[in-house]
CSV table of C-alpha atoms in Angstrom, one decimal:
chain,number,residue,atom,x,y,z
A,1,MET,CA,20.1,12.5,-32.3
A,2,ARG,CA,21.1,14.8,-29.5
A,3,ARG,CA,17.5,16.1,-29.2
A,4,GLU,CA,16.1,12.5,-29.2
A,5,ARG,CA,18.5,11.4,-26.5
A,6,ALA,CA,17.7,14.5,-24.4
A,7,ALA,CA,14.0,13.9,-24.8
A,8,ALA,CA,14.3,10.3,-23.9
A,9,ARG,CA,16.0,11.2,-20.6
A,10,VAL,CA,13.0,13.3,-19.7
A,11,TRP,CA,10.5,10.6,-20.7
A,12,ALA,CA,12.5,8.1,-18.7
A,13,PHE,CA,12.2,10.4,-15.7
A,14,ARG,CA,8.5,10.6,-16.3
A,15,GLU,CA,8.2,6.8,-16.5
A,16,ARG,CA,9.7,6.7,-13.0
A,17,THR,CA,7.5,9.4,-11.6
A,18,GLU,CA,4.4,7.7,-13.0
A,19,LEU,CA,5.3,4.5,-11.1
A,20,GLU,CA,5.8,6.6,-7.9
A,21,ALA,CA,2.4,8.2,-8.4
A,22,ALA,CA,0.8,4.8,-8.8
A,23,ALA,CA,2.2,3.8,-5.5
A,24,LEU,CA,0.9,7.0,-3.9
A,25,PHE,CA,-2.6,6.5,-5.3
A,26,ASP,CA,-2.5,2.8,-4.1
A,27,GLY,CA,-1.6,3.9,-0.6
A,28,LEU,CA,-4.2,6.6,-0.7
A,29,ALA,CA,-6.9,4.1,-1.7
A,30,ARG,CA,-6.0,1.9,1.3
A,31,ASP,CA,-6.0,4.9,3.7
A,32,LEU,CA,-9.3,6.1,2.3
A,33,GLU,CA,-10.8,2.7,2.8
A,34,SER,CA,-9.5,2.2,6.3
A,35,SER,CA,-10.6,5.7,7.4
A,36,GLY,CA,-14.2,5.1,6.3
A,37,ALA,CA,-14.2,7.5,3.3
A,38,PRO,CA,-17.0,7.2,0.7
A,39,LEU,CA,-16.6,4.2,-1.5
A,40,ALA,CA,-16.6,6.4,-4.6
A,41,LEU,CA,-13.4,8.1,-3.4
A,42,VAL,CA,-11.7,4.7,-2.7
A,43,GLN,CA,-12.6,3.4,-6.1
A,44,LEU,CA,-11.4,6.6,-7.8
A,45,ALA,CA,-8.1,6.5,-6.0
A,46,ALA,CA,-7.6,2.8,-7.1
A,47,ARG,CA,-8.4,3.7,-10.7
A,48,CYS,CA,-5.9,6.6,-10.6
A,49,GLY,CA,-3.2,4.1,-9.5
A,50,ASP,CA,-4.1,1.9,-12.5
A,51,ASP,CA,-4.0,5.0,-14.8
A,52,GLU,CA,-0.5,5.9,-13.6
A,53,ARG,CA,0.8,2.4,-14.3
A,54,GLU,CA,-0.6,2.6,-17.8
A,55,HIS,CA,1.1,6.0,-18.2
A,56,ALA,CA,4.4,4.5,-17.2
A,57,VAL,CA,4.0,1.9,-19.9
A,58,ARG,CA,3.3,4.6,-22.4
A,59,CYS,CA,6.3,6.6,-21.3
A,60,ARG,CA,8.5,3.6,-21.8
A,61,ALA,CA,7.2,3.3,-25.3
A,62,VAL,CA,8.3,6.9,-26.0
A,63,VAL,CA,11.7,6.2,-24.5
A,64,ASP,CA,12.2,3.1,-26.6
A,65,ALA,CA,11.2,5.1,-29.7
A,66,LEU,CA,13.8,7.8,-28.9
A,67,ASP,CA,16.7,6.0,-27.2
A,68,PRO,CA,16.1,2.2,-27.0
A,69,GLY,CA,17.4,0.6,-23.8
A,70,LEU,CA,17.7,3.8,-21.7
A,71,GLU,CA,16.8,2.9,-18.1
A,72,ALA,CA,14.4,4.9,-16.1
A,73,GLY,CA,16.0,4.3,-12.7
A,74,ALA,CA,14.5,2.7,-9.7
A,75,PRO,CA,11.3,4.5,-8.5
A,76,ASP,CA,10.7,5.5,-4.9
A,77,LEU,CA,7.6,3.4,-4.1
A,78,ARG,CA,6.8,4.9,-0.7
A,79,SER,CA,3.0,5.0,-0.6
A,80,THR,CA,2.4,7.8,1.8
A,81,LEU,CA,3.0,11.5,2.0
A,82,GLY,CA,3.0,14.0,4.9
A,83,PRO,CA,4.3,14.1,8.5
A,84,GLY,CA,4.4,10.7,10.2
A,85,SER,CA,2.4,12.1,13.1
A,86,LEU,CA,-0.8,12.4,11.0
A,87,SER,CA,-3.7,10.0,11.6
A,88,VAL,CA,-4.7,7.8,8.7
A,89,GLU,CA,-7.6,10.0,7.8
A,90,ALA,CA,-5.4,13.2,7.9
A,91,ARG,CA,-2.7,11.4,5.9
A,92,ALA,CA,-5.2,10.5,3.2
A,93,LEU,CA,-6.4,14.1,3.0
A,94,TYR,CA,-2.8,15.4,2.9
A,95,ALA,CA,-2.0,13.1,0.0
A,96,SER,CA,-5.2,14.0,-1.9
A,97,VAL,CA,-4.5,17.7,-1.7
A,98,ALA,CA,-0.8,17.4,-2.5
A,99,VAL,CA,-1.2,15.0,-5.4
A,100,GLY,CA,-4.7,15.7,-6.6
A,101,CYS,CA,-5.4,19.3,-6.0
A,102,VAL,CA,-1.9,20.6,-6.5
A,103,THR,CA,0.3,18.3,-8.6
A,104,GLU,CA,-2.3,16.9,-10.9
A,105,SER,CA,-4.0,20.3,-11.4
A,106,LEU,CA,-0.7,21.7,-12.5
A,107,SER,CA,0.1,18.7,-14.6
A,108,THR,CA,-3.2,19.1,-16.4
A,109,ALA,CA,-2.3,22.7,-17.4
A,110,LEU,CA,1.1,21.6,-18.5
A,111,LEU,CA,-0.2,18.8,-20.6
A,112,LEU,CA,-2.6,21.1,-22.5
A,113,GLU,CA,0.3,23.2,-23.5
A,114,MET,CA,2.4,20.2,-24.5
A,115,ARG,CA,-0.5,18.9,-26.6
A,116,ALA,CA,-0.5,22.1,-28.6
A,117,HIS,CA,3.2,21.6,-29.7
A,118,VAL,CA,4.0,17.9,-29.7
A,119,THR,CA,4.5,16.3,-33.1
A,120,HIS,CA,6.5,13.1,-32.5
A,121,PRO,CA,3.9,10.3,-33.1
A,122,GLU,CA,4.6,8.2,-30.0
A,123,ALA,CA,5.0,11.3,-27.7
A,124,ARG,CA,1.8,12.9,-29.2
A,125,ALA,CA,-0.3,9.8,-28.5
A,126,THR,CA,1.1,9.5,-25.0
A,127,VAL,CA,0.6,13.2,-24.1
A,128,ALA,CA,-3.0,12.9,-25.4
A,129,ALA,CA,-3.7,9.8,-23.3
A,130,ILE,CA,-2.3,11.2,-20.1
A,131,ALA,CA,-4.1,14.5,-20.7
A,132,ARG,CA,-7.4,12.6,-20.8
A,133,ASP,CA,-6.7,11.0,-17.4
A,134,GLU,CA,-5.1,13.8,-15.4
A,135,PRO,CA,-8.3,15.8,-14.8
A,136,ARG,CA,-9.8,12.7,-13.2
A,137,HIS,CA,-6.8,12.5,-10.8
A,138,SER,CA,-7.2,16.2,-10.0
A,139,GLN,CA,-10.9,15.6,-9.4
A,140,LEU,CA,-10.1,13.0,-6.7
A,141,GLY,CA,-8.2,15.6,-4.7
A,142,TRP,CA,-10.9,18.3,-5.0
A,143,ALA,CA,-13.7,15.8,-4.2
A,144,HIS,CA,-11.9,14.5,-1.1
A,145,LEU,CA,-11.1,18.0,0.1
A,146,ALA,CA,-14.7,19.1,-0.4
A,147,HIS,CA,-15.9,16.0,1.6
A,148,ALA,CA,-13.5,16.7,4.4
A,149,ALA,CA,-14.3,20.4,4.6
A,150,SER,CA,-18.0,19.6,4.8
A,151,ARG,CA,-17.3,17.5,8.0
A,152,GLY,CA,-15.0,19.9,9.8
A,153,SER,CA,-12.1,22.4,9.5
A,154,VAL,CA,-9.3,21.6,7.2
A,155,ALA,CA,-7.2,24.6,8.3
A,156,TRP,CA,-4.5,22.3,9.6
A,157,LEU,CA,-3.4,22.0,6.0
A,158,ARG,CA,-2.3,25.6,5.7
A,159,PRO,CA,1.3,25.2,6.9
A,160,HIS,CA,1.8,22.4,4.5
A,161,VAL,CA,0.6,24.0,1.2
A,162,ASP,CA,3.8,25.8,0.4
A,163,ALA,CA,5.8,22.6,0.6
A,164,MET,CA,3.2,20.8,-1.6
A,165,VAL,CA,3.5,23.6,-4.2
A,166,ARG,CA,7.3,23.5,-4.2
A,167,ALA,CA,7.3,19.7,-4.6
A,168,ALA,CA,4.8,19.9,-7.5
A,169,ARG,CA,6.7,22.7,-9.4
A,170,GLY,CA,10.0,20.8,-9.0
A,171,ALA,CA,8.6,17.4,-10.1
A,172,GLU,CA,9.7,17.6,-13.7
A,173,SER,CA,13.2,16.7,-14.9
A,174,PRO,CA,14.5,19.9,-16.5
A,175,PRO,CA,15.3,19.6,-20.2
A,176,GLU,CA,18.6,20.8,-21.7
A,177,PRO,CA,18.1,24.6,-21.9
A,178,ASP,CA,19.5,25.1,-25.4
A,179,LEU,CA,17.3,22.5,-27.1
A,180,ASP,CA,13.7,22.9,-28.3
A,181,LEU,CA,12.1,19.7,-27.2
A,182,ARG,CA,8.5,20.8,-27.7
A,183,PRO,CA,8.0,18.4,-30.6
A,184,PHE,CA,8.7,15.6,-28.1
A,185,GLY,CA,6.1,16.9,-25.6
A,186,ILE,CA,8.6,18.7,-23.4
A,187,LEU,CA,8.3,22.4,-22.5
A,188,ASP,CA,11.3,24.6,-21.7
A,189,ALA,CA,11.6,25.4,-18.0
A,190,ARG,CA,10.6,29.0,-18.3
A,191,ARG,CA,7.4,28.3,-20.1
A,192,ALA,CA,6.5,25.4,-17.7
A,193,ASP,CA,7.0,27.8,-14.8
A,194,GLU,CA,4.8,30.4,-16.3
A,195,ILE,CA,2.0,27.8,-16.9
A,196,CYS,CA,2.3,26.5,-13.3
A,197,ALA,CA,2.2,30.0,-11.9
A,198,ASP,CA,-1.0,30.8,-13.9
A,199,ALA,CA,-2.7,27.6,-12.9
A,200,LEU,CA,-1.8,28.2,-9.2
A,201,GLU,CA,-3.3,31.7,-9.3
A,202,ARG,CA,-6.4,30.8,-11.3
A,203,VAL,CA,-7.3,27.2,-10.1
A,204,VAL,CA,-5.3,25.8,-7.2
A,205,LEU,CA,-5.1,28.6,-4.7
A,206,PRO,CA,-8.7,29.8,-5.2
A,207,GLY,CA,-9.9,26.2,-4.8
A,208,LEU,CA,-7.9,25.7,-1.6
A,209,ARG,CA,-9.1,29.0,-0.3
A,210,LEU,CA,-12.7,28.1,-1.0
A,211,HIS,CA,-12.5,25.0,1.2
A,212,GLY,CA,-10.6,26.7,4.0
A,213,ALA,CA,-7.3,24.9,3.4
A,214,ILE,CA,-5.4,28.2,3.1
């Protein structure tokens, strides 16, 4: 039961972060629309918000299967990222890069590793479902960055990239270090860090460099 309770705490944390991500995508959709971004990007951001709410429901089902009644805690539903001095257009790009290009790209890599080890039925179904959606969320970031870079320099993002990466790599609630929670879709901190480092070097940083964001 100790493993189940420890895994439930991580999934409850994930439930909360999924709701926070939904709020960010909702805010991004509004900022994209108000700044005159292509309709396809607006619609994709809105769909990503819906996906995240569905993910939160799925995370709750895992929690209830492992430790019924465990609360997730109140999510932080602020819908914007970045310095307050940014214009709406720049704020939208900041959010797209931070959430889509960085966080969701790393999340995709982590989910693929989780999928290889998870055996708990509810967790396995949830990992598989989220893994199907996460590449679409990453695609939003890369598509928005490519669009912005085609219209002008995005070099102003460079001083912010390190903070985006730190936030993304610290986003997961760390599991108890002496427990193997891989059957519940949870990687140990060391393995998760290795995967993130590899995804950064092979995917995220080259992509940002290609578009002039670093």
